[in-house]
Coordinates of C-alpha atoms in Angstrom, one line a residue:
Chain A
M116 CA 16.2 -26.5 -4.2
K117 CA 15.0 -24.5 -1.2
K118 CA 14.2 -26.4 2.0
G119 CA 10.5 -25.7 2.0
T120 CA 10.2 -26.7 -1.7
R121 CA 12.1 -30.0 -1.0
I122 CA 9.8 -30.8 1.9
R123 CA 6.7 -30.1 -0.2
A124 CA 8.1 -32.3 -3.0
Q125 CA 8.8 -35.1 -0.5
W126 CA 5.2 -34.9 0.7
G127 CA 4.0 -35.3 -2.9
V128 CA 6.0 -38.5 -3.3
L129 CA 4.5 -40.1 -0.2
P130 CA 0.9 -40.5 -1.4
V131 CA 2.1 -41.9 -4.8
A132 CA 4.3 -44.5 -3.0
A133 CA 1.4 -45.4 -0.7
F134 CA -0.8 -45.9 -3.8
L135 CA 1.7 -48.1 -5.5
M136 CA 2.2 -50.2 -2.4
A137 CA -1.6 -50.6 -2.0
W138 CA -1.8 -51.7 -5.6
E139 CA 1.0 -54.3 -5.2
V140 CA -0.6 -55.7 -2.0
I141 CA -4.1 -55.8 -3.4
A142 CA -2.9 -57.6 -6.6
R143 CA -0.6 -60.0 -4.7
L144 CA -3.2 -60.9 -2.0
D145 CA -5.9 -61.4 -4.6
L146 CA -8.2 -59.0 -2.7
I147 CA -10.3 -58.1 -5.8
P148 CA -12.4 -60.8 -7.5
G149 CA -11.1 -61.4 -11.0
Q150 CA -7.5 -60.4 -10.1
L151 CA -6.6 -61.7 -13.5
F152 CA -7.4 -58.2 -14.8
L153 CA -5.1 -56.4 -12.3
P154 CA -1.4 -57.3 -12.6
A155 CA 0.8 -56.3 -9.7
F156 CA 2.9 -53.2 -9.9
S157 CA 6.1 -55.3 -9.9
T158 CA 4.8 -57.3 -12.8
V159 CA 4.0 -54.2 -14.8
M160 CA 7.5 -52.8 -14.0
G161 CA 9.1 -56.1 -15.2
E162 CA 7.2 -55.8 -18.5
L163 CA 8.2 -52.2 -18.8
I164 CA 11.9 -53.2 -18.6
R165 CA 11.3 -56.0 -21.1
L166 CA 9.4 -53.8 -23.6
T167 CA 12.0 -51.0 -23.3
A168 CA 14.9 -53.4 -23.8
A169 CA 13.3 -54.8 -26.9
G170 CA 12.9 -51.3 -28.3
V171 CA 9.1 -51.7 -28.8
L172 CA 8.1 -49.0 -26.3
T173 CA 10.7 -46.5 -27.6
D174 CA 9.6 -47.0 -31.2
H175 CA 5.9 -46.4 -30.5
L176 CA 6.6 -43.5 -28.2
L177 CA 8.9 -41.9 -30.7
R178 CA 6.4 -42.2 -33.5
S179 CA 3.7 -40.6 -31.4
G180 CA 6.2 -38.0 -30.2
I181 CA 7.2 -36.9 -33.7
R182 CA 3.6 -36.6 -34.8
V183 CA 2.8 -34.5 -31.8
L184 CA 5.9 -32.4 -32.3
I185 CA 5.2 -31.6 -35.9
G186 CA 1.4 -31.1 -35.5
F187 CA 1.8 -29.0 -32.3
C188 CA 4.6 -26.9 -33.7
A189 CA 2.8 -26.2 -36.9
G190 CA -0.5 -25.5 -35.1
S191 CA 1.3 -23.2 -32.6
V192 CA 3.2 -21.2 -35.2
A193 CA 0.0 -20.8 -37.3
G194 CA -2.1 -20.0 -34.2
I195 CA 0.3 -17.4 -32.9
A196 CA 0.9 -15.8 -36.3
I197 CA -2.8 -15.5 -37.2
G198 CA -3.5 -14.6 -33.6
I199 CA -1.0 -11.7 -33.8
V200 CA -2.6 -10.4 -37.0
M201 CA -6.1 -10.6 -35.5
G202 CA -5.0 -9.1 -32.3
W203 CA -3.2 -6.2 -34.0
N204 CA -5.6 -5.5 -36.9
E205 CA -9.2 -4.8 -36.1
T206 CA -10.4 -5.4 -39.7
M207 CA -8.7 -8.8 -39.8
N208 CA -10.2 -9.6 -36.5
R209 CA -13.7 -8.7 -37.7
T210 CA -13.2 -10.7 -40.8
L211 CA -11.7 -13.9 -39.4
H212 CA -13.3 -14.1 -36.0
P213 CA -16.8 -15.2 -37.2
V214 CA -15.2 -18.1 -39.3
F215 CA -13.0 -19.3 -36.5
S216 CA -15.8 -18.9 -34.0
L217 CA -17.8 -21.5 -36.0
L218 CA -14.8 -23.9 -36.4
Y219 CA -13.4 -23.6 -32.8
P220 CA -16.1 -25.5 -31.0
I221 CA -15.8 -28.7 -33.2
P222 CA -13.8 -31.3 -31.2
A223 CA -10.5 -32.1 -32.9
L224 CA -11.4 -35.8 -33.1
G225 CA -14.7 -34.8 -34.8
W226 CA -12.5 -34.0 -37.9
L227 CA -11.2 -37.6 -38.0
P228 CA -13.7 -39.2 -40.4
L229 CA -13.5 -36.3 -42.8
L230 CA -9.7 -36.2 -42.8
M231 CA -9.6 -40.0 -43.3
I232 CA -11.4 -39.4 -46.6
W233 CA -9.5 -36.2 -47.5
V234 CA -5.9 -37.2 -46.7
G235 CA -6.2 -41.0 -46.2
I236 CA -4.8 -43.1 -43.4
G237 CA -1.2 -42.2 -43.1
E238 CA 1.2 -40.0 -41.3
M239 CA -0.5 -36.8 -42.3
L240 CA -3.7 -37.8 -40.6
P241 CA -2.6 -37.6 -36.9
I242 CA -0.4 -34.6 -37.7
L243 CA -3.4 -32.7 -39.1
I244 CA -5.6 -33.7 -36.1
I245 CA -2.9 -32.4 -33.7
F246 CA -2.6 -29.2 -35.8
I247 CA -6.4 -28.6 -35.5
C248 CA -6.3 -29.4 -31.8
S249 CA -3.5 -26.9 -31.1
F250 CA -4.3 -24.2 -33.6
F251 CA -7.6 -22.8 -32.4
P252 CA -7.0 -22.6 -28.6
I253 CA -3.5 -21.1 -29.2
L254 CA -5.0 -18.6 -31.7
Y255 CA -7.6 -17.5 -29.2
N256 CA -5.1 -17.2 -26.4
T257 CA -2.9 -15.1 -28.6
V258 CA -5.7 -12.8 -29.7
T259 CA -6.9 -12.4 -26.1
G260 CA -3.3 -11.7 -24.9
I261 CA -2.6 -9.1 -27.6
R262 CA -6.0 -7.4 -27.3
G263 CA -5.7 -7.4 -23.6
V264 CA -2.6 -5.2 -23.7
S265 CA -3.6 -1.6 -22.7
R266 CA -3.8 0.7 -25.8
D267 CA -1.9 3.2 -23.6
F268 CA 1.3 1.1 -24.0
I269 CA 1.0 1.4 -27.7
K270 CA 0.5 5.2 -27.5
A271 CA 3.5 5.5 -25.1
A272 CA 5.7 3.5 -27.5
K273 CA 4.5 5.6 -30.5
T274 CA 5.4 8.8 -28.8
L275 CA 8.8 7.4 -28.0
G276 CA 9.5 6.8 -31.7
A277 CA 8.6 3.1 -32.1
S278 CA 7.3 1.9 -35.5
D279 CA 4.4 -0.5 -35.7
I280 CA 6.5 -3.6 -36.1
R281 CA 8.7 -2.6 -33.2
I282 CA 5.7 -1.9 -31.0
L283 CA 4.6 -5.4 -31.8
M284 CA 7.9 -7.0 -31.1
T285 CA 9.0 -4.9 -28.0
V286 CA 5.7 -4.2 -26.3
L287 CA 2.7 -6.2 -27.4
L288 CA 4.2 -9.7 -27.7
P289 CA 6.3 -9.6 -24.5
I290 CA 3.2 -8.3 -22.5
A291 CA 1.0 -10.9 -24.1
L292 CA 3.5 -13.7 -23.5
P293 CA 1.9 -15.1 -20.4
N294 CA -1.4 -15.5 -22.2
I295 CA 0.3 -17.2 -25.2
F296 CA 2.2 -19.5 -22.9
T297 CA -1.0 -20.6 -21.1
G298 CA -2.4 -21.7 -24.4
L299 CA 0.8 -23.5 -25.4
R300 CA 1.0 -25.3 -22.0
L301 CA -2.6 -26.5 -22.0
E302 CA -2.5 -27.6 -25.7
A303 CA 0.8 -29.5 -25.4
G304 CA -0.9 -31.8 -23.0
M305 CA -4.1 -31.9 -25.0
A306 CA -2.2 -32.8 -28.1
W307 CA -1.0 -36.1 -26.4
R308 CA -4.5 -36.9 -25.4
V309 CA -5.8 -36.4 -28.9
I310 CA -3.0 -38.3 -30.6
I311 CA -3.7 -41.4 -28.5
A312 CA -7.3 -41.3 -29.5
A313 CA -6.4 -40.9 -33.2
E314 CA -3.9 -43.7 -33.1
M315 CA -6.4 -46.0 -31.3
V316 CA -9.0 -45.4 -34.1
A317 CA -7.1 -45.1 -37.3
I318 CA -3.3 -45.4 -37.1
P319 CA -1.4 -48.7 -36.8
T320 CA 1.7 -47.3 -34.9
G321 CA 2.2 -45.1 -31.9
I322 CA 1.3 -45.5 -28.2
G323 CA -2.4 -45.4 -28.9
A324 CA -2.1 -48.2 -31.4
L325 CA 0.1 -50.2 -29.0
M326 CA -2.7 -49.9 -26.4
M327 CA -5.3 -51.2 -28.8
K328 CA -3.0 -54.2 -29.7
A329 CA -2.5 -54.9 -26.0
E330 CA -6.3 -54.8 -25.5
S331 CA -6.9 -57.3 -28.2
L332 CA -4.3 -59.6 -26.6
M333 CA -5.7 -59.0 -23.1
R334 CA -2.2 -57.6 -22.1
I335 CA -3.4 -55.4 -19.2
D336 CA 0.1 -54.9 -18.0
I337 CA 1.1 -53.2 -21.4
I338 CA -2.1 -51.0 -21.3
I339 CA -1.1 -49.9 -17.8
I340 CA 2.5 -49.2 -19.0
C341 CA 1.1 -47.0 -21.8
L342 CA -1.1 -45.1 -19.4
M343 CA 1.7 -44.5 -17.0
I344 CA 4.0 -43.2 -19.8
L345 CA 1.2 -40.9 -21.0
S346 CA 0.8 -39.5 -17.5
I347 CA 4.5 -38.9 -17.1
V348 CA 4.8 -37.3 -20.6
C349 CA 1.8 -35.0 -20.2
F350 CA 2.9 -34.0 -16.7
S351 CA 6.5 -33.3 -17.8
I352 CA 5.5 -31.3 -20.8
E353 CA 3.2 -29.1 -18.8
K354 CA 5.9 -28.6 -16.2
L355 CA 8.4 -27.7 -18.9
F356 CA 6.2 -25.0 -20.4
L357 CA 5.4 -23.7 -16.9
Y358 CA 9.2 -23.5 -16.2
V359 CA 9.9 -21.7 -19.4
E360 CA 7.0 -19.3 -18.9
Q361 CA 8.2 -18.5 -15.4
R362 CA 11.8 -18.0 -16.5
L363 CA 10.6 -15.5 -19.1
T364 CA 8.0 -13.5 -17.1
K365 CA 8.6 -14.2 -13.4
E366 CA 10.7 -11.1 -12.8
W367 CA 8.2 -8.6 -13.9
R368 CA 4.8 -10.2 -13.3
Chain B
M264 CA 12.8 24.2 -28.1
P265 CA 10.0 25.0 -30.6
S266 CA 6.8 26.8 -30.0
I267 CA 3.5 25.1 -30.4
E268 CA 0.6 26.6 -32.3
L269 CA -2.9 25.3 -32.7
R270 CA -5.0 26.8 -35.6
N271 CA -8.7 26.1 -35.8
V272 CA -8.3 22.7 -34.3
N273 CA -11.6 20.7 -34.2
N274 CA -12.5 17.1 -33.5
F275 CA -15.2 15.2 -31.6
A276 CA -14.2 16.7 -28.3
C277 CA -12.5 20.0 -29.2
R278 CA -14.1 23.1 -30.9
D279 CA -12.1 25.8 -32.7
I280 CA -9.1 25.7 -30.6
N281 CA -6.6 28.5 -31.4
M282 CA -3.6 29.0 -29.1
T283 CA 0.1 29.4 -29.0
V284 CA 2.6 28.1 -26.5
A285 CA 5.9 30.0 -26.6
D286 CA 9.3 28.5 -26.8
G287 CA 10.3 27.2 -23.3
E288 CA 6.9 28.1 -21.9
L289 CA 5.0 25.9 -19.4
L290 CA 1.3 26.2 -20.2
V291 CA -1.2 24.5 -18.0
L292 CA -4.4 23.3 -19.5
L293 CA -7.0 23.6 -16.8
G294 CA -10.6 22.4 -16.9
P295 CA -13.1 20.0 -15.4
T296 CA -13.3 16.3 -16.3
G297 CA -14.5 15.8 -19.8
A298 CA -13.4 19.3 -20.9
G299 CA -11.3 17.8 -23.7
K300 CA -7.8 18.4 -22.1
T301 CA -6.4 14.9 -22.8
T302 CA -8.0 14.9 -26.3
L303 CA -6.1 18.1 -27.0
L304 CA -2.8 16.5 -26.0
N305 CA -3.6 13.5 -28.2
I306 CA -4.2 15.9 -31.1
I307 CA -0.8 17.6 -30.5
S308 CA 1.0 14.3 -30.4
G309 CA -0.9 13.0 -33.5
L310 CA -2.5 10.1 -31.7
I311 CA -6.0 10.9 -32.9
E312 CA -7.6 12.4 -36.0
Y313 CA -8.5 16.1 -36.1
E314 CA -9.2 19.0 -38.4
G315 CA -7.1 22.2 -38.4
S316 CA -3.4 22.5 -38.0
V317 CA -0.8 21.9 -35.3
L318 CA 2.5 23.7 -35.9
F319 CA 5.9 23.2 -34.1
D320 CA 8.0 26.3 -34.6
G321 CA 5.8 27.4 -37.4
S322 CA 6.0 24.1 -39.4
P323 CA 2.8 22.1 -39.7
T324 CA 3.0 18.6 -38.2
E325 CA 0.1 17.1 -40.2
G326 CA 1.4 14.1 -42.2
T327 CA 4.1 13.4 -39.6
P328 CA 3.2 10.2 -37.7
T329 CA 3.3 10.3 -33.9
N330 CA 6.6 8.3 -33.8
R331 CA 8.3 11.0 -35.7
R332 CA 6.8 14.1 -34.2
G333 CA 9.3 14.4 -31.4
V334 CA 6.7 14.6 -28.7
G335 CA 7.4 13.5 -25.1
Y336 CA 4.2 12.4 -23.4
L337 CA 3.8 11.7 -19.7
F338 CA 0.5 9.7 -19.5
Q339 CA -2.0 10.0 -16.6
D340 CA -1.4 6.3 -15.7
L341 CA 2.3 6.7 -16.6
V342 CA 2.2 3.4 -18.5
L343 CA 5.7 2.2 -17.7
F344 CA 6.3 -1.0 -19.6
P345 CA 5.9 -3.7 -17.0
H346 CA 8.3 -6.2 -18.6
L347 CA 11.2 -3.7 -18.8
T348 CA 13.5 -2.6 -16.0
V349 CA 13.7 1.1 -15.1
S350 CA 16.9 1.4 -17.2
S351 CA 15.2 -0.3 -20.2
N352 CA 12.1 1.8 -19.8
I353 CA 14.1 5.1 -19.8
T354 CA 16.2 4.0 -22.8
Y355 CA 13.3 2.6 -24.7
G356 CA 12.8 5.7 -26.9
L357 CA 16.6 5.9 -27.5
R358 CA 16.7 2.3 -28.8
M359 CA 13.6 2.9 -31.0
Q360 CA 15.3 6.0 -32.5
K361 CA 18.4 3.9 -33.1
W362 CA 20.9 5.8 -30.8
G363 CA 24.4 4.2 -30.5
L364 CA 25.1 2.1 -27.4
E365 CA 27.5 4.6 -25.9
A366 CA 25.2 7.6 -26.4
I367 CA 22.4 5.6 -24.8
D368 CA 24.6 4.8 -21.8
A369 CA 25.7 8.4 -21.4
R370 CA 22.1 9.7 -21.6
L371 CA 20.9 7.1 -19.1
R372 CA 23.6 8.1 -16.6
E373 CA 22.8 11.8 -17.1
L374 CA 19.0 11.3 -16.5
M375 CA 19.5 9.0 -13.5
D376 CA 21.8 11.6 -12.0
S377 CA 19.5 14.5 -12.6
M378 CA 16.4 12.6 -11.3
N379 CA 18.3 10.9 -8.5
I380 CA 17.1 7.4 -9.4
H381 CA 20.4 5.5 -9.8
H382 CA 19.3 3.0 -7.2
L383 CA 16.2 2.0 -9.2
A384 CA 18.0 1.0 -12.4
G385 CA 17.5 -2.8 -12.2
R386 CA 14.0 -2.7 -10.7
Y387 CA 10.7 -3.4 -12.5
P388 CA 7.8 -0.9 -12.4
R389 CA 5.8 -3.2 -10.0
D390 CA 8.5 -2.6 -7.4
L391 CA 8.4 1.2 -7.5
S392 CA 6.5 3.6 -5.3
G393 CA 4.2 6.2 -6.8
G394 CA 6.7 9.0 -6.7
E395 CA 9.5 6.8 -8.1
K396 CA 7.2 5.8 -11.0
Q397 CA 6.6 9.5 -11.8
R398 CA 10.3 10.2 -11.9
V399 CA 11.0 7.2 -14.1
A400 CA 8.1 8.1 -16.5
L401 CA 9.4 11.7 -16.8
A402 CA 12.9 10.5 -17.4
R403 CA 11.6 8.2 -20.2
A404 CA 9.6 11.0 -21.8
I405 CA 12.4 13.5 -21.9
A406 CA 15.2 11.0 -22.7
P407 CA 15.1 11.3 -26.5
Y408 CA 15.2 15.2 -26.3
P409 CA 11.6 15.7 -27.4
K410 CA 10.7 18.9 -29.2
V411 CA 7.7 19.4 -26.8
L412 CA 6.6 17.7 -23.6
L413 CA 3.0 16.9 -22.8
L414 CA 2.0 15.9 -19.3
D415 CA -1.4 14.5 -18.6
E416 CA -2.4 14.9 -14.9
P417 CA 0.7 12.9 -13.9
F418 CA 0.2 13.5 -10.1
N419 CA -3.4 12.3 -10.0
N420 CA -2.9 9.1 -8.0
L421 CA -0.5 10.5 -5.4
D422 CA -0.8 11.7 -1.9
M423 CA -0.8 15.5 -1.3
R424 CA 2.7 15.7 0.2
T425 CA 4.4 13.8 -2.7
T426 CA 2.4 15.8 -5.2
K427 CA 3.5 19.1 -3.7
Y428 CA 7.1 18.0 -3.7
L429 CA 6.9 16.6 -7.3
R430 CA 5.2 19.8 -8.6
I431 CA 8.2 21.8 -7.4
E432 CA 10.7 19.3 -8.7
F433 CA 9.1 18.8 -12.1
R434 CA 8.7 22.6 -12.7
K435 CA 12.4 23.0 -11.8
I436 CA 13.5 20.2 -14.2
L437 CA 11.3 21.5 -17.0
K438 CA 12.6 25.0 -16.6
E439 CA 16.3 23.9 -16.4
L440 CA 15.8 22.0 -19.7
G441 CA 14.0 24.9 -21.3
L442 CA 11.3 22.5 -22.5
T443 CA 8.1 23.8 -24.2
A444 CA 5.5 21.9 -22.2
I445 CA 1.8 21.6 -21.8
F446 CA 0.6 20.3 -18.4
V447 CA -3.0 19.1 -18.0
T448 CA -4.7 19.3 -14.6
H449 CA -8.1 19.9 -13.1
S450 CA -6.6 21.4 -10.0
L451 CA -6.5 25.1 -9.7
K452 CA -3.8 24.9 -7.1
E453 CA -1.6 22.7 -9.3
A454 CA -2.2 25.1 -12.2
Q455 CA -1.2 28.1 -10.1
E456 CA 2.0 26.5 -8.8
M457 CA 3.1 25.1 -12.1
A458 CA 2.1 27.5 -14.9
D459 CA 3.7 30.3 -16.8
R460 CA 0.3 30.7 -18.3
I461 CA -3.0 28.9 -17.8
A462 CA -5.5 28.0 -20.6
V463 CA -9.0 27.1 -19.3
L464 CA -10.8 24.5 -21.3
D465 CA -14.5 23.8 -20.9
R466 CA -16.7 21.5 -23.0
G467 CA -14.1 21.4 -25.7
R468 CA -13.7 25.2 -26.0
L469 CA -10.8 27.3 -25.0
E470 CA -12.6 29.8 -22.6
Q471 CA -9.6 31.9 -21.5
I472 CA -5.9 31.9 -21.7
G473 CA -3.6 34.2 -19.5
S474 CA -1.3 34.4 -16.6
P475 CA -2.4 32.6 -13.4
R476 CA -3.1 36.0 -11.9
E477 CA -5.3 37.1 -14.8
I478 CA -7.2 33.8 -14.8
F479 CA -7.7 33.9 -11.0
F480 CA -8.7 37.5 -10.6
D481 CA -10.4 38.2 -13.9
P482 CA -12.2 35.0 -15.0
H483 CA -14.0 35.4 -18.3
G484 CA -17.5 34.0 -18.6
E485 CA -19.6 31.9 -16.3
G486 CA -18.0 28.6 -17.2
V487 CA -14.6 29.7 -16.0
S488 CA -15.9 31.4 -12.9
D489 CA -18.0 28.4 -12.0
F490 CA -15.1 26.1 -12.4
L491 CA -12.5 28.2 -10.7
G492 CA -14.8 29.5 -8.0
S493 CA -15.0 33.3 -8.0
P494 CA -12.6 34.9 -5.5
N495 CA -13.7 37.1 -2.7
I496 CA -13.1 40.7 -3.8
L497 CA -13.0 43.3 -0.9
E498 CA -13.3 47.0 -1.7
C499 CA -10.9 49.1 0.4
D500 CA -11.7 52.5 1.9
G501 CA -8.1 53.3 2.9
Y502 CA -4.8 51.8 4.0
H503 CA -1.6 52.5 5.9
V504 CA 1.8 50.9 5.2
L505 CA 3.1 48.9 8.2
G506 CA 6.6 48.2 6.9
N507 CA 8.1 44.7 6.6
G508 CA 6.4 44.4 3.2
L509 CA 2.9 44.6 4.8
V510 CA 0.0 47.0 4.6
A511 CA -3.1 47.3 6.7
A512 CA -6.2 47.9 4.5
E513 CA -9.6 49.1 5.8
C514 CA -12.3 47.2 3.9
N515 CA -15.8 48.0 5.0
G516 CA -14.9 48.0 8.7
M517 CA -12.5 45.1 8.5
E518 CA -8.8 45.7 9.0
I519 CA -6.9 43.3 6.8
I520 CA -3.1 42.8 6.7
V521 CA -1.9 42.2 3.2
P522 CA 1.6 41.7 1.6
Y523 CA 2.5 45.0 0.0
E524 CA 4.5 45.7 -3.1
G525 CA 4.2 49.5 -3.2
N526 CA 1.0 50.0 -5.3
S527 CA -2.1 51.7 -4.1
V528 CA -4.6 49.4 -2.4
R529 CA -8.1 49.7 -3.8
K530 CA -9.3 46.1 -3.9
I531 CA -8.1 42.9 -2.2
A532 CA -8.8 39.4 -3.4
I533 CA -8.6 35.9 -1.9
S534 CA -9.8 32.6 -3.2
P535 CA -12.4 30.8 -1.1
G536 CA -10.1 27.8 -0.8
D537 CA -7.6 30.0 1.0
V538 CA -10.0 31.1 3.7
Y539 CA -9.6 29.1 6.9
L540 CA -13.0 28.3 8.5
S541 CA -13.6 26.8 12.0
R542 CA -16.4 26.7 14.5
N543 CA -13.9 27.3 17.3
R544 CA -12.0 30.5 17.9
P545 CA -8.6 30.0 16.3
P546 CA -5.5 30.6 18.6
G547 CA -3.1 33.4 17.9
P548 CA -3.4 37.2 17.5
H549 CA -6.6 38.8 16.2
L550 CA -5.0 39.8 12.8
N551 CA -7.0 38.8 9.7
R552 CA -9.4 36.8 12.0
F553 CA -13.1 37.5 11.9
Q554 CA -16.2 36.1 13.6
G555 CA -19.4 35.7 11.6
V556 CA -22.5 33.5 10.9
I557 CA -22.7 30.9 8.2
S558 CA -25.4 32.0 5.9
K559 CA -25.1 29.4 3.2
A560 CA -23.5 25.9 3.0
I561 CA -23.6 24.4 -0.5
P562 CA -21.9 21.1 -1.6
R563 CA -19.8 21.5 -4.8
G564 CA -18.2 18.2 -5.8
S565 CA -15.5 17.2 -3.4
V566 CA -15.7 20.5 -1.4
M567 CA -18.3 22.5 0.6
R568 CA -18.7 26.2 -0.2
F569 CA -19.7 28.3 2.8
T570 CA -20.8 31.9 2.8
V571 CA -20.0 33.6 6.2
R572 CA -21.7 36.9 7.0
I573 CA -19.5 39.3 8.9
G574 CA -21.4 42.5 9.7
N575 CA -22.8 43.6 6.3
R576 CA -20.2 41.7 4.3
E577 CA -20.1 38.2 3.0
I578 CA -17.0 36.1 2.6
D579 CA -16.9 32.7 0.8
A580 CA -14.8 29.9 2.2
E581 CA -14.3 26.4 0.8
L582 CA -13.4 23.3 2.7
P583 CA -12.9 19.7 1.6
R584 CA -16.2 17.9 2.4
D585 CA -14.7 15.4 4.9
I586 CA -13.2 18.3 6.9
A587 CA -16.5 20.2 6.8
E588 CA -18.4 17.2 7.9
A589 CA -16.0 16.4 10.7
Q590 CA -16.5 19.9 12.0
D591 CA -20.3 19.6 11.6
L592 CA -20.5 23.2 10.1
R593 CA -24.1 24.1 9.3
E594 CA -26.1 27.2 8.2
G595 CA -26.9 29.6 11.0
M596 CA -23.9 28.5 13.1
E597 CA -21.3 31.0 14.4
A598 CA -17.9 30.5 12.9
F599 CA -14.5 32.0 12.7
I600 CA -12.5 32.7 9.6
I601 CA -8.8 33.5 8.9
L602 CA -7.8 35.2 5.7
K603 CA -4.4 33.6 5.0
L604 CA -1.8 36.3 4.7
R605 CA 0.2 35.0 1.8
C606 CA -2.9 34.2 -0.2
L607 CA -4.3 37.7 -0.2
R608 CA -3.7 39.7 -3.4
I609 CA -3.9 43.4 -4.0
L610 CA -5.7 44.2 -7.3

């Protein structure tokens, strides 16, 4: 790590440490009325270790993670594939765009009651919600990325002997990659936010469900643990996509 | 290299174009913006729809898609692929045409040697200067040994010095390779320096095709004259040879020194753009220098056209507008002209 980057990273840690210390002090000194509802940071950490050792946390996190992974991957693949077709072919774009334009604004969680009836309450439900949540934004980012590539690049590739499929693979997709990655990065975080909501409402397992159980038992420490885990997971996934995107496009952008 | 022939070519921007470019010839398509020059290149490369026929070496190309026509195309904005290094840009066409790795390597080395761009191999287009981008784009266009090469105003966004250098370099490379090429420009000067022949295009019609000399001194029709700017033609009453390849011609009381090639001197021509104009007396000997009064000053696009009355004769001069404005040249003002020696032609 370069010196400047290390210093900046250290500066980022300081406010977080200050916040955690303030939290600990406020909770310990009973500075807020009704401190019953605010466990100290150290208490929360203790519970985190206990839940992890018992395998409860890992189990719920894994279940949520697998749902997100399947739904997000399926939604991304479908979004990118149909996005490529729409971006490449004007007729397909004109045909599909009006339909998707009507479906896109519906919030992913809005589909929940309908899907509960159509597919029932089971593993398919959160996966489908994540699919819908990922599909539309990634589709639109892909279409925008492909259609944003100057037509002159296509002409140049044609005169150099490239077939349509090779133009797509060697020119359009690589140049549209930053746009596609922006969609993936934003939606990977969004998928976690949506899965939690879905699990809170309709699914008995997963981090969302754990939070709802904790709420009914007044276990504020567990709720806080779940929120902290979500924050770390969303942050890490976004950083991971950013890193991959930069690795792939940094040199020429 | 094959010849190019266009027979009755029509589309939304071109009307009844008939012309032939000979094997190894460098034809310059000259015309104002919107004349249909780029459209014609797109027709030849098969990038857009058209009626009529385009033939390479007598064989019609209709039905052959762009990627199999064997056309090298240097675009106005160069369109180097931003995500590929210089090497990958140059070898892109070779990979698309499934050349073997060794052949690709050898061709890349050959092109980098001839263009003197070895040091750029690993760079991306964003890190290249304007002139470097031109060379890389040319190398990419000619790498797969195209049958014909089309160049669409490739020097448009460059400074004058780089442009002049690249014009000479590009012409040299094209001639060495013996490529049949069509070069599009709206600059008369560029056309004169590059062309074997010039074809003047205006509002989609081919107005005239001929040698630079024919186009310059004998423009057909008002459209061509308007665009080229008619040259000053001076009738000569007599002349005497000076030696050293020069002749002194008497033209209506003006003695003009002209390069001489042994023919009789009846008329002398010079383009308005080659007449130097200044409000101050220019330094140096009095040869080809005359004093007169500006009788007209008319703005024409990026230039100002002045008519200078010298005795009972009028000479047209053209200056870039910024230079004309800096000198504050106006009608009725006394001014000096120089007829540039190497730009004078005997008709």
